[in-house]
Amino acid sequence: MSAIASALYLARQDTYARFLSAADSESAVCWRKADDQYPTPDAARAAQDAAYAVTADAYNRMLVEPVGPHKEAKAVVEQIRQLGRASKDEQDWVAFKKAREVFVDACRACLVETLEA
């Protein structure tokens, strides 16, 4: 493995992991909001806005180099947005988890390709 491929692999791995962590955190905020776990609507909105900013930043880092799982990441973001707008009974966690799984699989494939390049 060349030094360039190794550096690229590590950078992409970090980018994908940061996005995944941000998506998981934001989805947890969506759950707590729908479950009325925040003391006020303003607190819920503030938590959701803060989580959104982190996810958006992580997603935008993947868009800078439109190689790899950026389309799969967009599907994860779309699922999170739906979770954030839905009530507890309307939240579709199966769809979110599926989009997350597809993203992880695409990340693995991209990382393997990076090492093979």
One Martini backbone bead per residue (centre of mass of N, CA, C, O) as a GRO file, in nm:
protein
  117
    1MET     BB    1   0.096   0.037   0.024
    2SER     BB    2   0.071   0.350  -0.020
    3ALA     BB    3   0.094   0.654   0.125
    4ILE     BB    4  -0.144   0.779  -0.024
    5ALA     BB    5  -0.354   0.556   0.023
    6SER     BB    6  -0.335   0.565   0.329
    7ALA     BB    7  -0.418   0.860   0.371
    8LEU     BB    8  -0.686   0.843   0.221
    9TYR     BB    9  -0.813   0.623   0.391
   10LEU     BB   10  -0.804   0.775   0.666
   11ALA     BB   11  -0.967   1.022   0.577
   12ARG     BB   12  -1.222   0.872   0.491
   13GLN     BB   13  -1.277   0.719   0.748
   14ASP     BB   14  -1.316   0.972   0.921
   15THR     BB   15  -1.547   1.099   0.761
   16TYR     BB   16  -1.747   0.861   0.789
   17ALA     BB   17  -1.747   0.844   1.099
   18ARG     BB   18  -1.846   1.131   1.156
   19PHE     BB   19  -2.112   1.103   1.012
   20LEU     BB   20  -2.224   0.863   1.170
   21SER     BB   21  -2.218   0.999   1.448
   22ALA     BB   22  -2.398   1.238   1.374
   23ALA     BB   23  -2.645   1.074   1.286
   24ASP     BB   24  -2.689   0.931   1.555
   25SER     BB   25  -2.723   1.185   1.727
   26GLU     BB   26  -2.962   1.310   1.571
   27SER     BB   27  -3.156   1.071   1.602
   28ALA     BB   28  -3.168   1.090   1.912
   29VAL     BB   29  -3.297   1.367   1.918
   30CYS     BB   30  -3.553   1.285   1.769
   31TRP     BB   31  -3.647   1.088   1.983
   32ARG     BB   32  -3.656   1.280   2.228
   33LYS     BB   33  -3.853   1.476   2.103
   34ALA     BB   34  -4.090   1.271   2.049
   35ASP     BB   35  -4.070   1.187   2.374
   36ASP     BB   36  -4.057   1.446   2.554
   37GLN     BB   37  -3.748   1.501   2.695
   38TYR     BB   38  -3.782   1.795   2.681
   39PRO     BB   39  -3.871   2.071   2.867
   40THR     BB   40  -3.886   2.229   2.585
   41PRO     BB   41  -3.927   2.336   2.269
   42ASP     BB   42  -3.665   2.504   2.268
   43ALA     BB   43  -3.475   2.275   2.354
   44ALA     BB   44  -3.535   2.091   2.118
   45ARG     BB   45  -3.453   2.287   1.894
   46ALA     BB   46  -3.162   2.330   1.987
   47ALA     BB   47  -3.073   2.035   1.966
   48GLN     BB   48  -3.145   1.999   1.668
   49ASP     BB   49  -2.969   2.227   1.553
   50ALA     BB   50  -2.697   2.122   1.658
   51ALA     BB   51  -2.708   1.843   1.520
   52TYR     BB   52  -2.743   1.944   1.233
   53ALA     BB   53  -2.472   2.094   1.206
   54VAL     BB   54  -2.293   1.841   1.232
   55THR     BB   55  -2.412   1.678   0.999
   56ALA     BB   56  -2.372   1.886   0.775
   57ASP     BB   57  -2.068   1.902   0.797
   58ALA     BB   58  -2.007   1.602   0.741
   59TYR     BB   59  -2.149   1.594   0.466
   60ASN     BB   60  -1.989   1.823   0.323
   61ARG     BB   61  -1.714   1.672   0.327
   62MET     BB   62  -1.811   1.461   0.110
   63LEU     BB   63  -1.879   1.673  -0.124
   64VAL     BB   64  -1.600   1.775  -0.202
   65GLU     BB   65  -1.558   1.458  -0.267
   66PRO     BB   66  -1.749   1.289  -0.510
   67VAL     BB   67  -1.655   1.020  -0.352
   68GLY     BB   68  -1.850   0.771  -0.279
   69PRO     BB   69  -2.113   0.782  -0.017
   70HIS     BB   70  -2.296   1.045  -0.079
   71LYS     BB   71  -2.576   0.923  -0.154
   72GLU     BB   72  -2.610   0.758   0.106
   73ALA     BB   73  -2.591   1.001   0.295
   74LYS     BB   74  -2.842   1.145   0.190
   75ALA     BB   75  -3.040   0.925   0.282
   76VAL     BB   76  -2.983   0.960   0.581
   77VAL     BB   77  -3.066   1.255   0.602
   78GLU     BB   78  -3.358   1.215   0.508
   79GLN     BB   79  -3.436   1.030   0.746
   80ILE     BB   80  -3.380   1.232   0.970
   81ARG     BB   81  -3.581   1.447   0.881
   82GLN     BB   82  -3.826   1.263   0.922
   83LEU     BB   83  -3.784   1.211   1.221
   84GLY     BB   84  -3.799   1.522   1.306
   85ARG     BB   85  -4.117   1.544   1.196
   86ALA     BB   86  -4.207   1.312   1.372
   87SER     BB   87  -4.367   1.119   1.558
   88LYS     BB   88  -4.328   0.852   1.750
   89ASP     BB   89  -4.531   0.674   1.570
   90GLU     BB   90  -4.399   0.779   1.277
   91GLN     BB   91  -4.134   0.668   1.310
   92ASP     BB   92  -3.878   0.528   1.079
   93TRP     BB   93  -3.636   0.311   1.180
   94VAL     BB   94  -3.600   0.112   0.952
   95ALA     BB   95  -3.517   0.314   0.732
   96PHE     BB   96  -3.277   0.432   0.878
   97LYS     BB   97  -3.116   0.167   0.922
   98LYS     BB   98  -3.094   0.100   0.623
   99ALA     BB   99  -2.944   0.354   0.530
  100ARG     BB  100  -2.706   0.307   0.720
  101GLU     BB  101  -2.620   0.031   0.607
  102VAL     BB  102  -2.567   0.125   0.318
  103PHE     BB  103  -2.349   0.326   0.394
  104VAL     BB  104  -2.149   0.130   0.525
  105ASP     BB  105  -2.110  -0.049   0.277
  106ALA     BB  106  -2.005   0.182   0.094
  107CYS     BB  107  -1.759   0.248   0.264
  108ARG     BB  108  -1.616  -0.019   0.244
  109ALA     BB  109  -1.588  -0.020  -0.063
  110CYS     BB  110  -1.428   0.244  -0.086
  111LEU     BB  111  -1.187   0.157   0.091
  112VAL     BB  112  -1.099  -0.077  -0.082
  113GLU     BB  113  -1.048   0.090  -0.338
  114THR     BB  114  -0.831   0.270  -0.215
  115LEU     BB  115  -0.625   0.035  -0.165
  116GLU     BB  116  -0.624  -0.065  -0.479
  117ALA     BB  117  -0.508   0.210  -0.619
   0.00000   0.00000   0.00000
